Amino acid sequence: MINISTVSRLFVVSVGGTIAFTITGLNTAQAATFSSVNIFGDSLSDPGNVFNLSGGLFPPPPYVQGHFSNGDIWTDYLADDLGLNPTPYTSVIPSTEGVNYAFGGATSGTENIFYLFNPALTGLPGVQTQVDLYTQQNKSADSNGLYVLLAGANDYTYGGVDINGTQGVVNNLSSAINNLYSVGARNFLVGNLPNLSKTPLGSSNPGLKDTVQEHNTLLNQEIKDLNQSLFNSNIALFDVNKLFEDVINKPDEYGLTNVKNQCFSATSVPVFLCSNPDEYLFWDDFHPTTKGHKLIADAAYATIEKKFKPVPEPSTVLALTGLGLGLLLLKKNKIPTS
């Protein structure tokens, strides 16, 4: 006759081994897998939308491939990390893996400040308009997609387009999230702002530090509130501010030697272009080098790893159920566990 105590012990040992194996396997899955990524923002995230609409004239060389940098930008690197290939909004054929709607000059609202520099660039969208473009094209959003928003810097650095100040900018971002949620978006990565007074452009305006701090505080609270009010949503804050502060304070740890000056200046006489851009944080007076963008992307992906967990495999659920049954058998038969 088979001893039920022996069977119970063997069952628990077997299940325990299954649990250990399955959990070990789970730990190798670093982040959730998304089926698409859609991006909304300004020149930091623009994959070439302004460049395409300007007929390839803006931004001109030595800006590279329509990026406001000297190479790939953070959204390019992040998409690679996610194993996805979103296309620019201005592409003829949009990708099923997502679209990048970001336009240089975008504010958090409907305005775009590039008309201040080139009248031919009037009519370019702000972030809220970009979201409208998405919702018009997608009556039902990909619920397994990731939606990335990073904006607000243009609102503060070019004359305060938003008359409501920091609260108005945060309200704009909140509205964008709500509009995307209303059509089915559930996963959001939202960036805060770095200390803009540390950029070459903002160095003459130390008051930007307090403005950014207020913006980030309001945004952090708004994301907490949205996570509570929007059922089944996951809105992760990407702390760009913390990253830039760390890079500026410890540049050698990131392989940089200059985190204060710009590598390229079209306004200097003669035009200035450094010989070692990979050692600079800033490409021009506002935008990071491609090396700086890579640092942003690495930190963004680290946030995704932390905030978006993979769904357990069915084998894991089965193993956990088995463990529960095993423990019930032990209790029923009063078998000591040690």
mmCIF file of C-alpha atoms in Angstrom:
data_model
loop_
_atom_site.group_PDB
_atom_site.id
_atom_site.type_symbol
_atom_site.label_atom_id
_atom_site.label_comp_id
_atom_site.label_asym_id
_atom_site.label_seq_id
_atom_site.Cartn_x
_atom_site.Cartn_y
_atom_site.Cartn_z
ATOM 1 C CA MET A 1 0.000 0.000 0.000
ATOM 2 C CA ILE A 2 1.275 3.458 -0.874
ATOM 3 C CA ASN A 3 1.883 5.684 2.141
ATOM 4 C CA ILE A 4 0.013 8.986 1.700
ATOM 5 C CA SER A 5 2.659 10.777 3.782
ATOM 6 C CA THR A 6 5.383 9.695 1.389
ATOM 7 C CA VAL A 7 3.316 10.765 -1.599
ATOM 8 C CA SER A 8 2.698 14.168 -0.029
ATOM 9 C CA ARG A 9 6.374 14.713 0.644
ATOM 10 C CA LEU A 10 7.361 13.690 -2.857
ATOM 11 C CA PHE A 11 4.666 15.936 -4.293
ATOM 12 C CA VAL A 12 5.917 18.967 -2.398
ATOM 13 C CA VAL A 13 9.549 18.287 -3.323
ATOM 14 C CA SER A 14 8.572 17.922 -6.971
ATOM 15 C CA VAL A 15 6.519 21.105 -6.954
ATOM 16 C CA GLY A 16 9.259 22.950 -5.072
ATOM 17 C CA GLY A 17 11.713 22.044 -7.777
ATOM 18 C CA THR A 18 9.248 23.203 -10.420
ATOM 19 C CA ILE A 19 8.764 26.499 -8.598
ATOM 20 C CA ALA A 20 12.499 27.101 -8.286
ATOM 21 C CA PHE A 21 13.059 26.316 -11.944
ATOM 22 C CA THR A 22 10.137 28.444 -13.120
ATOM 23 C CA ILE A 23 10.948 31.460 -10.960
ATOM 24 C CA THR A 24 14.571 31.315 -12.058
ATOM 25 C CA GLY A 25 13.335 31.376 -15.626
ATOM 26 C CA LEU A 26 11.074 34.305 -14.854
ATOM 27 C CA ASN A 27 13.937 36.343 -13.454
ATOM 28 C CA THR A 28 15.637 36.216 -16.847
ATOM 29 C CA ALA A 29 12.648 38.017 -18.397
ATOM 30 C CA GLN A 30 13.724 41.565 -17.720
ATOM 31 C CA ALA A 31 10.637 43.484 -18.826
ATOM 32 C CA ALA A 32 7.201 43.116 -20.304
ATOM 33 C CA THR A 33 7.008 42.561 -24.045
ATOM 34 C CA PHE A 34 5.110 45.248 -25.957
ATOM 35 C CA SER A 35 3.577 44.743 -29.385
ATOM 36 C CA SER A 36 4.078 48.375 -30.413
ATOM 37 C CA VAL A 37 5.477 51.698 -29.228
ATOM 38 C CA ASN A 38 3.947 55.089 -30.046
ATOM 39 C CA ILE A 39 5.842 58.257 -29.181
ATOM 40 C CA PHE A 40 4.707 61.847 -28.601
ATOM 41 C CA GLY A 41 7.016 64.777 -27.911
ATOM 42 C CA ASP A 42 9.335 67.472 -29.188
ATOM 43 C CA SER A 43 12.762 67.690 -30.835
ATOM 44 C CA LEU A 44 14.335 65.339 -28.283
ATOM 45 C CA SER A 45 12.154 62.575 -29.718
ATOM 46 C CA ASP A 46 11.659 63.758 -33.334
ATOM 47 C CA PRO A 47 12.795 60.951 -35.697
ATOM 48 C CA GLY A 48 12.791 63.249 -38.728
ATOM 49 C CA ASN A 49 9.214 64.501 -38.978
ATOM 50 C CA VAL A 50 10.154 68.190 -39.237
ATOM 51 C CA PHE A 51 12.988 67.271 -41.609
ATOM 52 C CA ASN A 52 10.616 65.376 -43.905
ATOM 53 C CA LEU A 53 7.978 68.122 -43.966
ATOM 54 C CA SER A 54 10.625 70.773 -44.693
ATOM 55 C CA GLY A 55 11.817 68.847 -47.730
ATOM 56 C CA GLY A 56 15.002 67.795 -46.001
ATOM 57 C CA LEU A 57 16.076 71.370 -45.259
ATOM 58 C CA PHE A 58 15.650 71.548 -41.468
ATOM 59 C CA PRO A 59 17.586 70.726 -39.412
ATOM 60 C CA PRO A 60 20.523 71.044 -41.837
ATOM 61 C CA PRO A 61 23.921 69.302 -41.615
ATOM 62 C CA PRO A 62 25.831 68.608 -39.460
ATOM 63 C CA TYR A 63 22.587 67.430 -37.835
ATOM 64 C CA VAL A 64 22.255 63.799 -38.903
ATOM 65 C CA GLN A 65 19.337 62.085 -40.660
ATOM 66 C CA GLY A 66 16.829 64.726 -39.646
ATOM 67 C CA HIS A 67 17.584 64.246 -35.963
ATOM 68 C CA PHE A 68 18.283 67.204 -33.694
ATOM 69 C CA SER A 69 21.587 65.580 -32.795
ATOM 70 C CA ASN A 70 24.697 64.100 -34.414
ATOM 71 C CA GLY A 71 23.232 60.616 -34.715
ATOM 72 C CA ASP A 72 20.540 58.346 -33.322
ATOM 73 C CA ILE A 73 18.266 59.745 -30.620
ATOM 74 C CA TRP A 74 16.983 58.118 -27.445
ATOM 75 C CA THR A 75 13.738 56.873 -28.969
ATOM 76 C CA ASP A 76 15.748 55.049 -31.661
ATOM 77 C CA TYR A 77 17.846 53.316 -29.027
ATOM 78 C CA LEU A 78 14.809 52.553 -26.864
ATOM 79 C CA ALA A 79 12.901 51.030 -29.788
ATOM 80 C CA ASP A 80 15.895 48.780 -30.479
ATOM 81 C CA ASP A 81 15.933 47.720 -26.825
ATOM 82 C CA LEU A 82 12.233 46.856 -27.099
ATOM 83 C CA GLY A 83 12.780 44.948 -30.335
ATOM 84 C CA LEU A 84 10.372 47.257 -32.196
ATOM 85 C CA ASN A 85 10.601 49.398 -35.310
ATOM 86 C CA PRO A 86 8.226 52.390 -35.169
ATOM 87 C CA THR A 87 8.152 54.651 -38.214
ATOM 88 C CA PRO A 88 8.063 58.470 -38.279
ATOM 89 C CA TYR A 89 4.581 59.958 -38.612
ATOM 90 C CA THR A 90 5.640 61.420 -41.963
ATOM 91 C CA SER A 91 6.513 57.994 -43.399
ATOM 92 C CA VAL A 92 4.413 56.873 -46.358
ATOM 93 C CA ILE A 93 3.619 53.501 -44.791
ATOM 94 C CA PRO A 94 3.204 53.427 -40.986
ATOM 95 C CA SER A 95 4.632 50.463 -39.118
ATOM 96 C CA THR A 96 2.376 47.987 -37.326
ATOM 97 C CA GLU A 97 4.961 48.202 -34.519
ATOM 98 C CA GLY A 98 4.147 51.829 -33.785
ATOM 99 C CA VAL A 99 4.553 55.397 -34.978
ATOM 100 C CA ASN A 100 6.677 58.266 -33.687
ATOM 101 C CA TYR A 101 4.501 61.403 -33.755
ATOM 102 C CA ALA A 102 7.091 63.714 -32.130
ATOM 103 C CA PHE A 103 7.831 67.017 -33.853
ATOM 104 C CA GLY A 104 10.640 69.421 -33.101
ATOM 105 C CA GLY A 105 9.308 72.635 -31.577
ATOM 106 C CA ALA A 106 6.281 70.995 -29.980
ATOM 107 C CA THR A 107 4.890 72.357 -26.749
ATOM 108 C CA SER A 108 2.828 70.241 -24.368
ATOM 109 C CA GLY A 109 -0.332 71.737 -25.874
ATOM 110 C CA THR A 110 -1.307 72.461 -29.476
ATOM 111 C CA GLU A 111 1.366 75.082 -30.212
ATOM 112 C CA ASN A 112 4.705 74.573 -31.951
ATOM 113 C CA ILE A 113 7.388 77.222 -31.460
ATOM 114 C CA PHE A 114 9.338 76.618 -34.681
ATOM 115 C CA TYR A 115 7.281 79.250 -36.483
ATOM 116 C CA LEU A 116 9.238 81.757 -34.359
ATOM 117 C CA PHE A 117 12.375 80.802 -36.294
ATOM 118 C CA ASN A 118 11.022 79.896 -39.705
ATOM 119 C CA PRO A 119 7.592 81.081 -40.969
ATOM 120 C CA ALA A 120 7.569 78.147 -43.400
ATOM 121 C CA LEU A 121 7.227 75.817 -40.402
ATOM 122 C CA THR A 122 3.856 77.137 -39.240
ATOM 123 C CA GLY A 123 1.187 74.560 -38.528
ATOM 124 C CA LEU A 124 3.445 71.957 -36.971
ATOM 125 C CA PRO A 125 1.729 70.100 -34.111
ATOM 126 C CA GLY A 126 2.172 70.277 -30.373
ATOM 127 C CA VAL A 127 1.795 67.166 -28.229
ATOM 128 C CA GLN A 128 -1.971 67.400 -27.805
ATOM 129 C CA THR A 129 -2.334 67.704 -31.582
ATOM 130 C CA GLN A 130 -0.050 64.694 -32.029
ATOM 131 C CA VAL A 131 -2.312 62.678 -29.740
ATOM 132 C CA ASP A 132 -5.326 63.851 -31.756
ATOM 133 C CA LEU A 133 -3.616 62.576 -34.909
ATOM 134 C CA TYR A 134 -3.190 59.200 -33.235
ATOM 135 C CA THR A 135 -6.764 58.923 -31.978
ATOM 136 C CA GLN A 136 -8.147 59.970 -35.366
ATOM 137 C CA GLN A 137 -6.185 57.200 -37.038
ATOM 138 C CA ASN A 138 -6.727 54.622 -34.294
ATOM 139 C CA LYS A 139 -10.251 54.353 -32.958
ATOM 140 C CA SER A 140 -9.032 51.446 -30.866
ATOM 141 C CA ALA A 141 -5.519 51.625 -29.405
ATOM 142 C CA ASP A 142 -3.184 48.675 -28.969
ATOM 143 C CA SER A 143 -3.730 47.782 -25.315
ATOM 144 C CA ASN A 144 -0.453 45.841 -25.300
ATOM 145 C CA GLY A 145 1.470 48.789 -26.723
ATOM 146 C CA LEU A 146 3.686 51.284 -24.930
ATOM 147 C CA TYR A 147 2.880 55.000 -25.173
ATOM 148 C CA VAL A 148 5.788 57.388 -24.567
ATOM 149 C CA LEU A 149 5.429 61.080 -23.716
ATOM 150 C CA LEU A 150 8.240 63.569 -23.098
ATOM 151 C CA ALA A 151 7.499 67.273 -23.462
ATOM 152 C CA GLY A 152 7.329 70.614 -21.683
ATOM 153 C CA ALA A 153 10.792 72.066 -22.237
ATOM 154 C CA ASN A 154 9.656 74.304 -25.106
ATOM 155 C CA ASP A 155 6.831 75.687 -22.958
ATOM 156 C CA TYR A 156 9.387 77.051 -20.508
ATOM 157 C CA THR A 157 12.390 77.989 -22.647
ATOM 158 C CA TYR A 158 10.691 79.988 -25.399
ATOM 159 C CA GLY A 159 8.580 82.665 -23.795
ATOM 160 C CA GLY A 160 6.036 80.663 -21.819
ATOM 161 C CA VAL A 161 3.629 79.690 -24.581
ATOM 162 C CA ASP A 162 1.285 78.181 -21.984
ATOM 163 C CA ILE A 163 -0.173 81.075 -20.007
ATOM 164 C CA ASN A 164 -1.191 78.772 -17.160
ATOM 165 C CA GLY A 165 2.408 78.056 -16.163
ATOM 166 C CA THR A 166 3.589 74.734 -14.784
ATOM 167 C CA GLN A 167 0.110 73.561 -13.808
ATOM 168 C CA GLY A 168 -1.089 74.226 -17.348
ATOM 169 C CA VAL A 169 1.768 72.206 -18.855
ATOM 170 C CA VAL A 170 1.117 69.269 -16.518
ATOM 171 C CA ASN A 171 -2.603 69.495 -17.296
ATOM 172 C CA ASN A 172 -1.754 69.244 -20.990
ATOM 173 C CA LEU A 173 0.245 66.062 -20.411
ATOM 174 C CA SER A 174 -2.514 64.645 -18.238
ATOM 175 C CA SER A 175 -5.066 65.389 -20.950
ATOM 176 C CA ALA A 176 -2.882 63.615 -23.510
ATOM 177 C CA ILE A 177 -2.733 60.509 -21.304
ATOM 178 C CA ASN A 178 -6.486 60.580 -20.707
ATOM 179 C CA ASN A 179 -7.214 60.914 -24.428
ATOM 180 C CA LEU A 180 -4.981 57.935 -25.246
ATOM 181 C CA TYR A 181 -6.525 55.931 -22.420
ATOM 182 C CA SER A 182 -10.017 56.657 -23.753
ATOM 183 C CA VAL A 183 -9.252 54.726 -26.957
ATOM 184 C CA GLY A 184 -7.633 51.792 -25.163
ATOM 185 C CA ALA A 185 -4.021 52.702 -24.333
ATOM 186 C CA ARG A 186 -2.963 51.247 -20.987
ATOM 187 C CA ASN A 187 0.843 51.378 -20.698
ATOM 188 C CA PHE A 188 2.568 54.767 -20.485
ATOM 189 C CA LEU A 189 6.139 55.933 -20.025
ATOM 190 C CA VAL A 190 6.164 59.645 -19.147
ATOM 191 C CA GLY A 191 9.368 61.622 -18.780
ATOM 192 C CA ASN A 192 9.882 64.554 -16.452
ATOM 193 C CA LEU A 193 12.250 67.402 -17.295
ATOM 194 C CA PRO A 194 15.946 67.882 -16.568
ATOM 195 C CA ASN A 195 17.225 71.065 -14.963
ATOM 196 C CA LEU A 196 16.991 73.271 -18.046
ATOM 197 C CA SER A 197 19.230 75.910 -16.454
ATOM 198 C CA LYS A 198 22.092 73.418 -16.894
ATOM 199 C CA THR A 199 21.751 73.411 -20.677
ATOM 200 C CA PRO A 200 23.898 75.891 -22.654
ATOM 201 C CA LEU A 201 20.673 77.607 -23.758
ATOM 202 C CA GLY A 202 19.255 77.906 -20.239
ATOM 203 C CA SER A 203 22.498 78.742 -18.419
ATOM 204 C CA SER A 204 21.659 82.450 -18.470
ATOM 205 C CA ASN A 205 18.275 81.807 -16.823
ATOM 206 C CA PRO A 206 18.850 80.241 -13.380
ATOM 207 C CA GLY A 207 15.139 80.614 -12.602
ATOM 208 C CA LEU A 208 14.479 77.636 -14.877
ATOM 209 C CA LYS A 209 15.706 75.385 -12.069
ATOM 210 C CA ASP A 210 12.777 76.307 -9.824
ATOM 211 C CA THR A 211 10.326 76.111 -12.726
ATOM 212 C CA VAL A 212 11.459 72.597 -13.615
ATOM 213 C CA GLN A 213 11.353 71.515 -9.974
ATOM 214 C CA GLU A 214 7.757 72.726 -9.677
ATOM 215 C CA HIS A 215 6.854 71.036 -12.965
ATOM 216 C CA ASN A 216 8.345 67.722 -11.875
ATOM 217 C CA THR A 217 6.627 67.819 -8.482
ATOM 218 C CA LEU A 218 3.248 68.451 -10.081
ATOM 219 C CA LEU A 219 3.829 65.805 -12.744
ATOM 220 C CA ASN A 220 4.809 63.200 -10.165
ATOM 221 C CA GLN A 221 1.598 63.794 -8.208
ATOM 222 C CA GLU A 222 -0.504 63.809 -11.365
ATOM 223 C CA ILE A 223 0.861 60.419 -12.429
ATOM 224 C CA LYS A 224 0.075 58.989 -8.993
ATOM 225 C CA ASP A 225 -3.474 60.311 -9.284
ATOM 226 C CA LEU A 226 -3.925 58.959 -12.809
ATOM 227 C CA ASN A 227 -2.718 55.521 -11.792
ATOM 228 C CA GLN A 228 -5.477 55.544 -9.182
ATOM 229 C CA SER A 229 -8.242 56.906 -11.398
ATOM 230 C CA LEU A 230 -7.567 55.144 -14.710
ATOM 231 C CA PHE A 231 -8.540 51.506 -14.189
ATOM 232 C CA ASN A 232 -6.018 48.882 -15.302
ATOM 233 C CA SER A 233 -3.470 51.497 -16.379
ATOM 234 C CA ASN A 234 0.264 51.480 -15.734
ATOM 235 C CA ILE A 235 1.761 54.962 -15.957
ATOM 236 C CA ALA A 236 5.467 54.956 -15.180
ATOM 237 C CA LEU A 237 7.440 58.109 -14.468
ATOM 238 C CA PHE A 238 10.807 58.218 -16.204
ATOM 239 C CA ASP A 239 13.091 60.413 -14.074
ATOM 240 C CA VAL A 240 15.097 62.295 -16.715
ATOM 241 C CA ASN A 241 15.945 64.927 -14.116
ATOM 242 C CA LYS A 242 17.724 62.439 -11.857
ATOM 243 C CA LEU A 243 19.690 61.014 -14.786
ATOM 244 C CA PHE A 244 20.954 64.407 -15.967
ATOM 245 C CA GLU A 245 21.851 65.465 -12.456
ATOM 246 C CA ASP A 246 23.923 62.315 -12.042
ATOM 247 C CA VAL A 247 25.613 62.700 -15.430
ATOM 248 C CA ILE A 248 26.492 66.342 -14.774
ATOM 249 C CA ASN A 249 27.825 65.582 -11.289
ATOM 250 C CA LYS A 250 29.798 62.480 -12.310
ATOM 251 C CA PRO A 251 30.595 62.804 -16.025
ATOM 252 C CA ASP A 252 33.643 60.530 -15.921
ATOM 253 C CA GLU A 253 31.437 57.611 -14.876
ATOM 254 C CA TYR A 254 29.545 58.022 -18.148
ATOM 255 C CA GLY A 255 32.582 58.477 -20.365
ATOM 256 C CA LEU A 256 32.098 62.238 -20.775
ATOM 257 C CA THR A 257 34.543 65.097 -20.343
ATOM 258 C CA ASN A 258 32.303 68.092 -21.121
ATOM 259 C CA VAL A 259 28.787 68.415 -19.692
ATOM 260 C CA LYS A 260 28.566 72.198 -19.826
ATOM 261 C CA ASN A 261 29.362 73.399 -23.335
ATOM 262 C CA GLN A 262 27.902 72.575 -26.722
ATOM 263 C CA CYS A 263 29.836 70.583 -29.295
ATOM 264 C CA PHE A 264 28.335 72.403 -32.277
ATOM 265 C CA SER A 265 27.349 76.046 -32.742
ATOM 266 C CA ALA A 266 26.013 77.472 -35.993
ATOM 267 C CA THR A 267 25.842 81.006 -34.583
ATOM 268 C CA SER A 268 29.515 81.364 -33.694
ATOM 269 C CA VAL A 269 31.954 82.958 -36.135
ATOM 270 C CA PRO A 270 33.417 80.820 -37.508
ATOM 271 C CA VAL A 271 30.999 77.928 -37.025
ATOM 272 C CA PHE A 272 32.255 75.742 -34.194
ATOM 273 C CA LEU A 273 32.303 71.954 -34.295
ATOM 274 C CA CYS A 274 34.169 69.932 -31.693
ATOM 275 C CA SER A 275 36.337 66.984 -32.722
ATOM 276 C CA ASN A 276 35.200 64.655 -29.916
ATOM 277 C CA PRO A 277 31.359 64.721 -29.738
ATOM 278 C CA ASP A 278 31.203 61.394 -27.887
ATOM 279 C CA GLU A 279 32.773 63.144 -24.910
ATOM 280 C CA TYR A 280 30.131 65.903 -24.868
ATOM 281 C CA LEU A 281 26.698 65.759 -23.263
ATOM 282 C CA PHE A 282 25.277 68.560 -25.442
ATOM 283 C CA TRP A 283 25.380 68.608 -29.233
ATOM 284 C CA ASP A 284 24.028 72.159 -29.612
ATOM 285 C CA ASP A 285 22.789 74.658 -27.030
ATOM 286 C CA PHE A 286 19.877 72.447 -26.005
ATOM 287 C CA HIS A 287 19.948 68.925 -27.482
ATOM 288 C CA PRO A 288 22.115 66.011 -26.317
ATOM 289 C CA THR A 289 24.702 64.311 -28.469
ATOM 290 C CA THR A 290 23.897 60.810 -29.646
ATOM 291 C CA LYS A 291 26.050 59.621 -26.728
ATOM 292 C CA GLY A 292 23.816 61.609 -24.372
ATOM 293 C CA HIS A 293 20.737 60.171 -26.053
ATOM 294 C CA LYS A 294 22.039 56.649 -25.497
ATOM 295 C CA LEU A 295 22.310 57.398 -21.772
ATOM 296 C CA ILE A 296 18.693 58.588 -21.769
ATOM 297 C CA ALA A 297 17.546 55.440 -23.547
ATOM 298 C CA ASP A 298 19.440 53.177 -21.147
ATOM 299 C CA ALA A 299 17.786 54.873 -18.168
ATOM 300 C CA ALA A 300 14.379 54.726 -19.851
ATOM 301 C CA TYR A 301 14.709 51.006 -20.471
ATOM 302 C CA ALA A 302 15.819 50.472 -16.876
ATOM 303 C CA THR A 303 12.586 52.184 -15.806
ATOM 304 C CA ILE A 304 10.586 49.855 -18.051
ATOM 305 C CA GLU A 305 12.349 46.842 -16.551
ATOM 306 C CA LYS A 306 11.381 48.015 -13.090
ATOM 307 C CA LYS A 307 7.851 49.261 -13.705
ATOM 308 C CA PHE A 308 6.502 46.839 -16.295
ATOM 309 C CA LYS A 309 6.675 43.203 -15.277
ATOM 310 C CA PRO A 310 6.130 40.276 -17.658
ATOM 311 C CA VAL A 311 2.919 38.290 -17.339
ATOM 312 C CA PRO A 312 3.625 34.913 -15.668
ATOM 313 C CA GLU A 313 3.712 31.940 -18.027
ATOM 314 C CA PRO A 314 0.917 29.355 -17.619
ATOM 315 C CA SER A 315 3.522 26.885 -16.296
ATOM 316 C CA THR A 316 4.282 29.308 -13.465
ATOM 317 C CA VAL A 317 0.639 29.613 -12.507
ATOM 318 C CA LEU A 318 0.296 25.822 -12.591
ATOM 319 C CA ALA A 319 3.384 25.399 -10.413
ATOM 320 C CA LEU A 320 2.111 27.902 -7.845
ATOM 321 C CA THR A 321 -1.244 26.107 -7.778
ATOM 322 C CA GLY A 322 0.548 22.802 -7.275
ATOM 323 C CA LEU A 323 2.533 24.213 -4.381
ATOM 324 C CA GLY A 324 -0.670 25.274 -2.692
ATOM 325 C CA LEU A 325 -2.139 21.801 -3.095
ATOM 326 C CA GLY A 326 1.019 20.249 -1.718
ATOM 327 C CA LEU A 327 0.939 22.420 1.381
ATOM 328 C CA LEU A 328 -2.715 21.505 1.934
ATOM 329 C CA LEU A 329 -1.812 17.820 1.813
ATOM 330 C CA LEU A 330 0.938 18.351 4.346
ATOM 331 C CA LYS A 331 -1.428 20.143 6.687
ATOM 332 C CA LYS A 332 -4.128 17.513 6.287
ATOM 333 C CA ASN A 333 -1.749 14.684 7.114
ATOM 334 C CA LYS A 334 0.058 16.674 9.818
ATOM 335 C CA ILE A 335 3.457 15.973 8.318
ATOM 336 C CA PRO A 336 6.272 18.107 9.723
ATOM 337 C CA THR A 337 7.926 20.253 7.061
ATOM 338 C CA SER A 338 11.416 20.122 8.573
#
